[in-house]
Amino acid sequence: MTHPTPVPSHPVLDPERRQHVSGAFSRDEVALANRNAGMPLEMLRHDVTPAGMHYLLIHFDIPFVADAGWSLDISGSVRNPQRLSLDAIKAMGQVTTRVTLECAGNGRATASPRWQSQPWEHGAVGTAEWTGTPLRGLLERAGLADDAVDVAFFGADRGFDGGVEHDYGRSLTPAIALGDDVLVAWAMNGQPLLPQHGFPLRLVVPGWYGMASVKWLDRIVALDKPFDGFQQVSTYVYKRTREEHGTPVTAMRVKSLLVPPGIPDWYTRRRLVERGTVEIFGRAWSGAGTLIRKVELGVDGAWSEATLDPPPPGRFAWRGWRARWTATPGEHELACRATDANGDVQPLEQRWDLGGFGNNMVHRVAVTVR
Ligand SMILES: Nc1nc2c(c(=O)[nH]1)N[C@H]1C(S)=C(S)[C@@H](COP(=O)(O)O)O[C@H]1N2
Ligand SMILES: [Mo]
């Protein structure tokens, strides 16, 4: 099976390649921010994010999908190519997993200079209960051939990036694709997927940054060489220079966020808090099923350990944490910092990355106490 090499056959739409910028947001960044909503941080209170409050990242257009007639093709290096209807997929058994998903670009907007793209601050994260059938069952039915070294997943959405036209597509190695955790999901929080979350079918790759969880999934192609699609090799790679080979973005890095306390100023979102005891609440998570070991609350640079809530079901959802702060009048900075079971801890400063990926620096919130 040879995969069509993406060659720009149309006038290149982004011939210059975008540049890094500092300062004011461009009109293009604002337009993207209006399409791709973040989760308001007060929604961290919910164990499971209400579907309409889960963050969204959609590269191209949301495909219009009529109710009936969807099918999923499995082809390439397989012994028994498949075309499966939704009903056939649902009949293959179902599981529900609670999964925290974060966009790899979360926090990009706070880098300087920043890559011109979706200008996320902190909200590109959410937790949902995804219901679907394990991907493994589908791949076993198709039977991966001995020469299959990669498995590519394509959505029904198509567009340009960097001048390259392509269907949104990502791949997983057979070892990961045949693992226990990856789902082909048709429901979110007990309801059919919303159009913006991939109706009628999507991949959910727990423990990974969101780019792997291909929405509007209509094609799986087993490959005899590593997938070279745009979203696999031309982005979602950690690197500091264009020349570098870099490291692919995969599992989420350990991270925590806090619900900004008190009340906000409408325009600046600055916080106003009454003096006295303030209950601080937040969430922490890591990638690849790694559990959270510790969360610390920082007050004006001094750290103390927070109390962890009971663990969530499974290994893939965020964990609540809480702490008490005795607020004294004046200006203060709150921060939170998580450590996972591997001993990985959030950095105090943002690592600079060309595409603005994997930013897990501690979350800081400025507060005025009266
Ligand atoms: N087909 C398709 N799948 C996609 C995307 C996309 O643009 N097209 N965006 C990816 C990215 S970058 C992220 S972070 C997640 C976001 O999933 P959500 O919008 O359901 O939160 O979907 C991923 N799957
Ligand atoms: Mo993303």
Coordinates of C-alpha atoms and ligand atoms in Angstrom, one line a residue:
M1 CA 0.0 0.0 0.0
T2 CA 1.5 3.3 -1.0
H3 CA 0.1 6.4 0.6
P4 CA -0.4 9.4 -1.8
T5 CA 2.4 11.8 -1.1
P6 CA 0.9 15.2 -0.4
V7 CA 2.1 17.5 -3.1
P8 CA 0.6 21.0 -3.3
S9 CA -1.3 21.0 -6.6
H10 CA -3.1 24.3 -5.9
P11 CA -1.7 27.8 -5.5
V12 CA 0.1 27.7 -2.2
L13 CA -2.1 29.5 0.4
D14 CA 0.6 30.1 3.0
P15 CA 3.7 30.5 0.8
E16 CA 5.9 32.4 3.3
R17 CA 5.4 30.0 6.2
R18 CA 4.2 31.8 9.2
Q19 CA 6.7 33.7 11.3
H20 CA 7.1 33.9 15.1
V21 CA 5.7 37.1 16.6
S22 CA 5.5 39.0 19.9
G23 CA 3.0 41.4 21.2
A24 CA -0.5 42.1 19.9
F25 CA -2.6 39.2 18.4
S26 CA -3.2 39.3 14.7
R27 CA -6.6 39.2 13.1
D28 CA -6.0 35.6 12.0
E29 CA -5.1 34.5 15.5
V30 CA -8.3 36.2 16.9
A31 CA -10.4 34.5 14.2
L32 CA -8.9 31.1 15.1
A33 CA -9.6 31.8 18.8
N34 CA -13.2 32.5 18.0
R35 CA -13.6 29.2 16.2
N36 CA -11.7 27.0 18.7
A37 CA -13.0 27.6 22.2
G38 CA -11.1 26.9 25.4
M39 CA -12.7 25.6 28.6
P40 CA -13.3 28.5 31.1
L41 CA -11.2 27.6 34.1
E42 CA -14.1 27.7 36.5
M43 CA -15.3 24.5 34.7
L44 CA -12.3 22.7 36.3
R45 CA -14.9 22.2 39.2
H46 CA -16.6 19.5 37.1
D47 CA -15.2 15.9 37.4
V48 CA -16.6 15.5 33.8
T49 CA -16.7 18.6 31.7
P50 CA -20.2 19.3 30.3
A51 CA -19.9 18.6 26.5
G52 CA -20.6 22.2 25.5
M53 CA -17.7 23.4 27.8
H54 CA -15.1 20.9 26.6
Y55 CA -12.4 22.7 24.6
L56 CA -12.4 22.5 20.8
L57 CA -9.7 22.3 18.2
I58 CA -10.7 22.0 14.6
H59 CA -8.1 22.6 12.0
F60 CA -10.3 22.9 8.9
D61 CA -14.1 23.0 8.7
I62 CA -16.5 20.8 10.7
P63 CA -17.8 18.3 8.1
F64 CA -21.6 18.2 7.7
V65 CA -22.6 14.6 8.3
A66 CA -26.1 13.4 7.8
D67 CA -27.3 10.8 10.3
A68 CA -27.2 7.7 8.2
G69 CA -24.7 6.0 5.9
W70 CA -21.4 6.6 7.7
S71 CA -18.9 3.8 7.2
L72 CA -15.3 3.2 8.3
D73 CA -12.9 1.7 5.8
I74 CA -9.9 -0.3 7.0
S75 CA -7.4 -1.0 4.2
G76 CA -3.7 -1.1 3.3
S77 CA -1.5 -3.7 4.9
V78 CA -4.4 -5.9 6.2
R79 CA -5.5 -9.4 5.4
N80 CA -9.2 -8.6 5.3
P81 CA -10.0 -5.1 4.3
Q82 CA -13.2 -3.9 6.0
R83 CA -16.0 -1.4 5.4
L84 CA -17.9 -1.2 8.6
S85 CA -21.2 0.5 9.3
L86 CA -21.7 2.4 12.6
D87 CA -24.1 -0.4 13.6
A88 CA -21.5 -3.0 12.9
I89 CA -18.9 -1.1 15.0
K90 CA -21.3 -0.6 17.9
A91 CA -22.1 -4.4 17.8
M92 CA -18.4 -5.1 18.5
G93 CA -18.8 -4.3 22.1
Q94 CA -18.6 -1.0 24.1
V95 CA -16.5 0.4 26.9
T96 CA -16.6 3.9 28.6
T97 CA -13.4 5.6 29.7
R98 CA -13.0 8.9 31.5
V99 CA -10.2 10.8 29.6
T100 CA -8.6 14.2 30.1
L101 CA -7.7 15.6 26.7
E102 CA -5.4 18.5 26.3
C103 CA -4.3 20.3 23.1
A104 CA -0.6 20.1 22.6
G105 CA -0.6 23.8 21.8
N106 CA -2.2 24.8 25.2
G107 CA -0.3 27.7 26.6
R108 CA 1.2 28.7 23.2
A109 CA 0.0 32.3 23.6
T110 CA 2.2 32.9 26.6
A111 CA 5.4 32.1 24.8
S112 CA 7.5 34.9 23.4
P113 CA 8.0 35.0 20.5
R114 CA 5.1 32.8 19.7
W115 CA 4.2 30.7 16.7
Q116 CA 1.2 32.2 14.9
S117 CA -1.5 29.6 15.4
Q118 CA -4.4 29.0 17.7
P119 CA -3.4 31.3 20.6
W120 CA -4.3 29.2 23.6
E121 CA -3.8 30.6 27.0
H122 CA -4.7 27.8 29.5
G123 CA -8.1 26.4 28.6
A124 CA -7.4 23.9 25.9
V125 CA -8.2 20.9 28.2
G126 CA -11.3 19.0 29.2
T127 CA -12.4 15.6 30.6
A128 CA -15.1 13.5 29.0
E129 CA -16.5 10.0 29.3
W130 CA -16.0 8.5 25.9
T131 CA -18.0 5.5 24.9
G132 CA -16.8 3.3 22.0
T133 CA -15.3 0.0 21.0
P134 CA -11.7 -0.8 21.5
L135 CA -9.7 -0.1 18.3
R136 CA -7.9 -3.4 18.8
G137 CA -11.1 -5.4 17.9
L138 CA -11.5 -3.6 14.6
L139 CA -7.8 -4.1 13.7
E140 CA -8.0 -7.8 14.7
R141 CA -11.0 -8.2 12.4
A142 CA -9.0 -6.6 9.5
G143 CA -5.9 -8.6 10.5
L144 CA -2.7 -6.4 10.3
A145 CA -0.3 -7.9 7.7
D146 CA 3.2 -8.8 8.8
D147 CA 4.6 -5.8 6.9
A148 CA 2.4 -3.3 8.7
V149 CA 4.7 -0.9 10.7
D150 CA 2.3 2.1 11.1
V151 CA -1.5 2.6 11.2
A152 CA -2.9 5.9 9.8
F153 CA -6.3 7.4 10.8
F154 CA -8.0 9.9 8.6
G155 CA -10.9 12.3 9.2
A156 CA -13.4 13.5 6.7
D157 CA -12.1 17.1 7.0
R158 CA -9.7 18.5 4.4
G159 CA -7.7 21.7 4.0
F160 CA -4.3 23.3 3.7
D161 CA -1.5 23.8 6.1
G162 CA 1.9 25.1 5.2
G163 CA 0.7 25.1 1.6
V164 CA 0.0 21.3 1.7
E165 CA -3.5 20.0 1.0
H166 CA -4.5 17.0 3.1
D167 CA -7.2 15.2 5.0
Y168 CA -6.5 15.5 8.7
G169 CA -4.6 12.3 9.5
R170 CA -2.4 10.9 12.2
S171 CA -0.9 7.5 12.9
L172 CA -0.1 5.2 15.7
T173 CA 2.4 2.3 15.8
P174 CA 0.8 -1.2 15.8
A175 CA 1.9 -1.7 19.4
I176 CA -0.1 1.3 20.6
A177 CA -3.0 0.8 18.2
L178 CA -3.4 -2.8 19.4
G179 CA -3.1 -1.8 23.1
D180 CA -5.9 -1.8 25.6
D181 CA -6.8 1.8 25.7
V182 CA -7.5 3.3 22.3
L183 CA -11.2 3.7 21.5
V184 CA -13.2 4.3 18.4
A185 CA -15.9 6.4 20.1
W186 CA -19.4 7.4 19.1
A187 CA -20.6 8.9 22.4
M188 CA -19.3 11.6 24.8
N189 CA -20.8 11.9 28.2
G190 CA -23.5 9.4 27.3
Q191 CA -24.7 11.4 24.2
P192 CA -23.9 10.9 20.5
L193 CA -20.8 13.0 19.6
L194 CA -21.6 16.6 18.9
P195 CA -20.6 17.7 15.3
Q196 CA -17.6 19.7 16.6
H197 CA -16.3 16.7 18.6
G198 CA -16.3 14.3 15.6
F199 CA -19.8 13.1 14.9
P200 CA -20.4 10.3 14.3
L201 CA -17.1 8.6 15.1
R202 CA -13.7 9.5 16.4
L203 CA -10.6 8.0 17.8
V204 CA -9.8 8.6 21.4
V205 CA -6.1 8.0 22.4
P206 CA -6.1 8.3 26.2
G207 CA -2.9 9.8 27.7
W208 CA -1.8 11.5 24.5
Y209 CA -2.2 15.2 23.6
G210 CA -5.4 15.7 21.6
M211 CA -4.0 15.7 18.1
A212 CA -3.9 11.9 18.0
S213 CA -7.6 11.6 18.7
V214 CA -8.8 11.9 15.0
K215 CA -12.4 13.2 14.7
W216 CA -14.8 12.3 11.9
L217 CA -12.9 9.1 11.5
D218 CA -13.7 7.4 8.2
R219 CA -10.5 5.7 7.1
I220 CA -7.9 3.5 8.7
V221 CA -4.9 2.6 6.5
A222 CA -2.2 0.1 7.7
L223 CA 1.1 1.1 6.2
D224 CA 4.3 -0.8 5.3
K225 CA 6.3 2.4 6.0
P226 CA 6.0 5.2 8.6
F227 CA 3.1 7.6 7.9
D228 CA 4.4 10.8 6.4
G229 CA 1.3 12.9 6.4
F230 CA 1.5 16.6 7.2
Q231 CA 0.0 16.4 10.7
Q232 CA 2.4 13.6 11.6
V233 CA 5.7 14.9 10.4
S234 CA 5.4 18.6 9.5
T235 CA 3.9 19.6 12.9
Y236 CA 3.5 18.1 16.4
V237 CA 7.2 17.8 16.7
Y238 CA 9.2 19.3 19.6
K239 CA 12.1 21.4 18.2
R240 CA 13.8 24.7 18.7
T241 CA 15.0 25.3 15.2
R242 CA 13.6 24.5 11.7
E243 CA 16.6 22.4 10.8
E244 CA 16.3 20.1 13.8
H245 CA 14.8 16.6 13.3
G246 CA 13.0 17.0 16.7
T247 CA 11.0 14.6 18.9
P248 CA 7.4 13.7 18.0
V249 CA 4.7 15.1 20.4
T250 CA 3.0 12.1 22.1
A251 CA 2.0 11.8 25.8
M252 CA 0.8 14.7 27.7
R253 CA 3.2 16.3 30.2
V254 CA 2.4 16.6 33.9
K255 CA 0.3 19.7 34.5
S256 CA -2.1 21.4 36.9
L257 CA -4.5 24.3 36.8
L258 CA -6.4 26.2 39.5
V259 CA -9.8 27.8 39.5
P260 CA -9.1 31.5 39.7
P261 CA -10.6 32.5 43.2
G262 CA -12.9 35.4 44.0
I263 CA -14.6 37.4 41.3
P264 CA -13.2 38.8 38.0
D265 CA -13.0 42.1 36.4
W266 CA -15.0 41.7 33.2
Y267 CA -12.4 42.9 30.7
T268 CA -9.0 42.1 32.2
R269 CA -10.2 39.0 34.1
R270 CA -8.2 40.2 37.1
R271 CA -9.3 38.6 40.3
L272 CA -10.6 40.3 43.4
V273 CA -10.7 38.2 46.7
E274 CA -12.0 39.0 50.2
R275 CA -9.4 38.7 53.0
G276 CA -9.5 35.6 55.2
T277 CA -9.6 31.9 54.4
V278 CA -9.9 31.1 50.7
E279 CA -10.5 27.6 49.5
I280 CA -8.4 27.0 46.4
F281 CA -9.4 24.2 44.0
G282 CA -7.8 22.8 40.9
R283 CA -7.0 19.7 38.8
A284 CA -3.9 17.9 37.9
W285 CA -3.1 15.3 35.2
S286 CA -0.3 13.7 33.4
G287 CA 0.1 11.6 30.2
A288 CA 0.4 7.9 29.3
G289 CA -1.8 6.8 32.3
T290 CA 0.8 8.1 34.8
L291 CA -0.9 9.0 38.1
I292 CA -0.5 12.3 40.0
R293 CA 1.6 12.0 43.1
K294 CA 1.6 15.5 44.5
V295 CA 0.3 19.1 43.9
E296 CA 1.7 22.2 45.6
L297 CA 0.1 25.6 45.9
G298 CA 2.4 28.5 45.6
V299 CA 1.7 31.8 47.3
D300 CA 4.0 34.6 46.3
G301 CA 6.7 32.0 45.5
A302 CA 6.4 29.9 48.7
W303 CA 5.2 26.4 48.1
S304 CA 3.1 24.1 50.3
E305 CA 1.5 20.8 49.6
A306 CA -2.2 20.6 48.6
T307 CA -4.6 17.8 49.5
L308 CA -5.4 15.4 46.7
D309 CA -9.1 14.4 46.1
P310 CA -9.8 10.6 45.9
P311 CA -8.4 9.2 42.6
P312 CA -10.7 9.4 39.6
P313 CA -11.9 6.1 37.9
G314 CA -9.2 4.7 35.6
R315 CA -5.8 6.1 34.8
F316 CA -6.6 8.8 32.3
A317 CA -8.6 11.5 34.0
W318 CA -7.5 14.5 35.9
R319 CA -7.5 14.5 39.7
G320 CA -8.9 17.2 41.9
W321 CA -6.8 18.9 44.6
R322 CA -7.5 21.6 47.2
A323 CA -5.7 23.9 49.5
R324 CA -6.5 26.7 52.0
W325 CA -5.0 30.1 51.6
T326 CA -5.2 32.8 54.3
A327 CA -5.5 35.9 52.1
T328 CA -4.1 39.2 53.4
P329 CA -4.8 42.5 51.8
G330 CA -2.6 43.5 48.9
E331 CA -1.4 42.0 45.6
H332 CA -0.6 38.3 45.5
E333 CA 0.4 35.6 43.0
L334 CA -1.1 32.1 43.3
A335 CA 0.5 29.2 41.4
C336 CA 0.2 25.4 41.3
R337 CA 2.7 22.7 40.5
A338 CA 2.1 19.0 40.0
T339 CA 4.4 16.0 40.3
D340 CA 3.5 12.7 38.7
A341 CA 4.3 9.1 39.7
N342 CA 7.4 9.2 37.5
G343 CA 8.7 12.1 39.5
D344 CA 8.2 14.5 36.6
V345 CA 7.4 18.0 37.9
Q346 CA 6.1 21.1 36.1
P347 CA 8.8 23.6 35.3
L348 CA 8.7 27.2 36.6
E349 CA 9.5 28.7 33.2
Q350 CA 8.1 27.9 29.8
R351 CA 10.3 25.8 27.6
W352 CA 10.5 27.5 24.3
D353 CA 9.4 25.4 21.4
L354 CA 9.1 26.3 17.7
G355 CA 5.4 25.3 17.4
G356 CA 4.5 26.2 21.0
F357 CA 3.9 22.6 22.0
G358 CA 3.8 20.9 25.4
N359 CA 3.8 23.9 27.6
N360 CA 3.4 22.7 31.1
M361 CA 4.9 25.5 33.1
V362 CA 3.2 26.2 36.4
H363 CA -0.1 28.1 36.2
R364 CA 0.0 31.5 37.9
V365 CA -2.9 33.7 38.8
A366 CA -2.6 37.3 40.0
V367 CA -5.1 38.2 42.7
T368 CA -6.0 41.5 44.5
V369 CA -7.1 40.9 48.1
R370 CA -9.2 43.6 49.9
Ligands
LIG1 N1 -10.3 15.1 11.9 C1 -9.7 15.9 12.9 N2 -9.4 15.4 14.1 C2 -8.9 16.1 15.0 C3 -8.6 17.5 14.8 C4 -8.9 18.0 13.5 O1 -8.7 19.2 13.2 N3 -9.5 17.2 12.6 N4 -7.9 18.2 15.8 C5 -7.1 17.5 16.7 C6 -6.6 18.2 17.8 S1 -5.2 19.2 17.5 C7 -7.2 18.2 19.1 S2 -6.4 19.0 20.3 C8 -8.4 17.4 19.3 C9 -9.4 18.2 20.0 O2 -10.6 17.5 20.2 P1 -11.9 18.2 20.7 O3 -12.2 19.3 19.8 O4 -13.0 17.2 20.7 O5 -11.6 18.7 22.1 O6 -8.9 16.8 18.1 C10 -7.9 16.3 17.3 N5 -8.6 15.6 16.2
MO2 MO -4.5 20.2 19.5

